[in-house]
CSV table of C-alpha atoms in Angstrom, one decimal:
chain,number,residue,atom,x,y,z
A,1185,MET,CA,-0.5,-45.9,5.9
A,1186,THR,CA,2.7,-44.7,5.3
A,1187,ARG,CA,3.9,-41.2,5.6
A,1188,THR,CA,4.2,-40.9,1.7
A,1189,GLN,CA,0.7,-42.2,1.3
A,1190,THR,CA,-0.6,-39.5,3.8
A,1191,GLN,CA,1.1,-36.7,1.9
A,1192,THR,CA,-0.5,-37.9,-1.7
A,1193,GLN,CA,-3.8,-38.1,-0.5
A,1194,PHE,CA,-3.9,-34.9,1.5
A,1195,PRO,CA,-1.4,-32.5,-0.7
A,1196,GLN,CA,-0.5,-29.2,1.4
A,1197,THR,CA,-1.8,-26.0,-0.5
A,1198,PRO,CA,1.2,-23.9,-1.5
A,1199,GLN,CA,1.5,-20.4,-0.4
A,1200,SER,CA,1.1,-19.1,-3.8
A,1201,ALA,CA,-2.1,-20.9,-4.2
A,1202,GLN,CA,-4.0,-19.0,-1.4
A,1203,PRO,CA,-6.0,-15.9,-2.0
A,1204,ALA,CA,-4.0,-12.8,-2.1
A,1205,ALA,CA,-6.4,-11.3,0.6
A,1206,LYS,CA,-5.1,-13.9,3.3
A,1207,ARG,CA,-1.6,-13.4,2.4
A,1208,THR,CA,-1.7,-9.4,2.6
A,1209,ALA,CA,-4.1,-6.7,3.5
A,1210,ARG,CA,-5.2,-4.9,0.4
A,1211,TYR,CA,-6.2,-1.8,2.1
A,1212,LEU,CA,-4.6,0.2,4.9
A,1213,ASN,CA,-6.2,2.6,7.0
A,1214,ASN,CA,-4.7,6.1,7.6
A,1215,THR,CA,-2.2,5.1,10.5
A,1216,GLU,CA,-1.3,1.9,8.7
A,1217,ALA,CA,-0.6,3.8,5.4
A,1218,ALA,CA,1.3,6.3,7.2
A,1219,GLU,CA,3.6,3.8,8.6
A,1220,PHE,CA,3.9,2.0,5.4
A,1221,LEU,CA,5.2,5.3,3.7
A,1222,ARG,CA,7.1,6.5,6.8
A,1223,LEU,CA,5.1,9.6,7.2
A,1224,SER,CA,2.7,11.3,9.9
A,1225,PRO,CA,-0.7,10.2,9.9
A,1226,ARG,CA,-1.4,13.8,10.0
A,1227,THR,CA,0.2,14.5,6.9
A,1228,LEU,CA,-2.1,12.1,5.1
A,1229,GLU,CA,-4.9,13.6,6.7
A,1230,LYS,CA,-3.8,17.2,5.4
A,1231,GLN,CA,-3.0,15.9,1.9
A,1232,ARG,CA,-6.7,14.4,1.6
A,1233,VAL,CA,-7.9,18.0,2.3
A,1234,ILE,CA,-5.3,20.0,0.3
A,1235,GLY,CA,-4.4,17.7,-2.4
A,1236,GLY,CA,-1.4,16.0,-3.4
A,1237,GLY,CA,-1.5,12.8,-1.6
A,1238,PRO,CA,-2.0,9.4,-2.5
A,1239,ARG,CA,-5.4,8.4,-3.8
A,1240,PHE,CA,-7.7,7.0,-1.1
A,1241,ARG,CA,-11.1,5.4,-1.0
A,1242,LYS,CA,-14.1,6.0,1.6
A,1243,PHE,CA,-16.1,3.0,3.1
A,1244,GLY,CA,-18.6,5.0,5.0
A,1245,ARG,CA,-16.6,6.9,7.3
A,1246,ARG,CA,-13.6,5.0,6.9
A,1247,VAL,CA,-10.7,6.3,4.9
A,1248,MET,CA,-8.8,3.5,3.3
A,1249,TYR,CA,-5.7,3.2,1.0
A,1250,ALA,CA,-4.9,0.8,-1.5
A,1251,ILE,CA,-1.4,-0.6,-1.4
A,1252,ASP,CA,-1.0,-0.2,-4.9
A,1253,ASP,CA,-2.1,3.4,-5.0
A,1254,LEU,CA,0.5,4.0,-2.1
A,1255,GLU,CA,3.3,2.6,-4.2
A,1256,ALA,CA,2.2,4.2,-7.3
A,1257,TRP,CA,2.3,7.7,-5.4
A,1258,ALA,CA,5.7,6.9,-3.9
A,1259,ASN,CA,7.1,5.7,-7.3
A,1260,ALA,CA,5.9,9.0,-8.9
A,1261,ARG,CA,8.2,11.0,-6.6
A,1262,SER,CA,11.5,9.1,-7.7
A,1263,PHE,CA,14.0,11.5,-8.8
A,1264,GLU,CA,17.8,11.2,-9.5
A,1265,MET,CA,18.9,14.6,-8.3
A,1266,THR,CA,17.3,17.8,-7.0
A,1267,CYS,CA,17.8,19.7,-10.3
A,1268,ASP,CA,15.9,17.1,-12.3
A,1269,PRO,CA,13.4,19.3,-14.1
A,1270,GLU,CA,10.2,17.3,-12.9
A,1271,TYR,CA,11.6,17.6,-9.1
A,1272,VAL,CA,11.7,21.3,-9.7
A,1273,ALA,CA,8.3,21.6,-11.1
A,1274,LEU,CA,6.9,19.6,-8.3
A,1275,ARG,CA,8.6,21.6,-5.6
A,1276,ALA,CA,7.5,24.9,-7.5
A,1277,ALA,CA,3.8,23.7,-7.3
A,1278,GLY,CA,4.1,23.3,-3.5
A,1279,ARG,CA,3.7,19.4,-3.3
């Protein structure tokens, strides 16, 4: 068999055809989520208690964060300047 015949018999699976779970983790633990957001793990722990942090999930004792939730939380805190009314309201609420 020639090389081209082997390739046609056993085609390579492209990266995009692999399940998303194998390409990247869907959920991150507290330490990984903190690293993803460049925050302290303690900050996320505090925000789970007092509120204002990203949405989280509990699997038994484990606390996990979906990457989509982390990105949505970060995007909700996107401002153009400190006098932006939304920024002022967020700061007044203490978050």
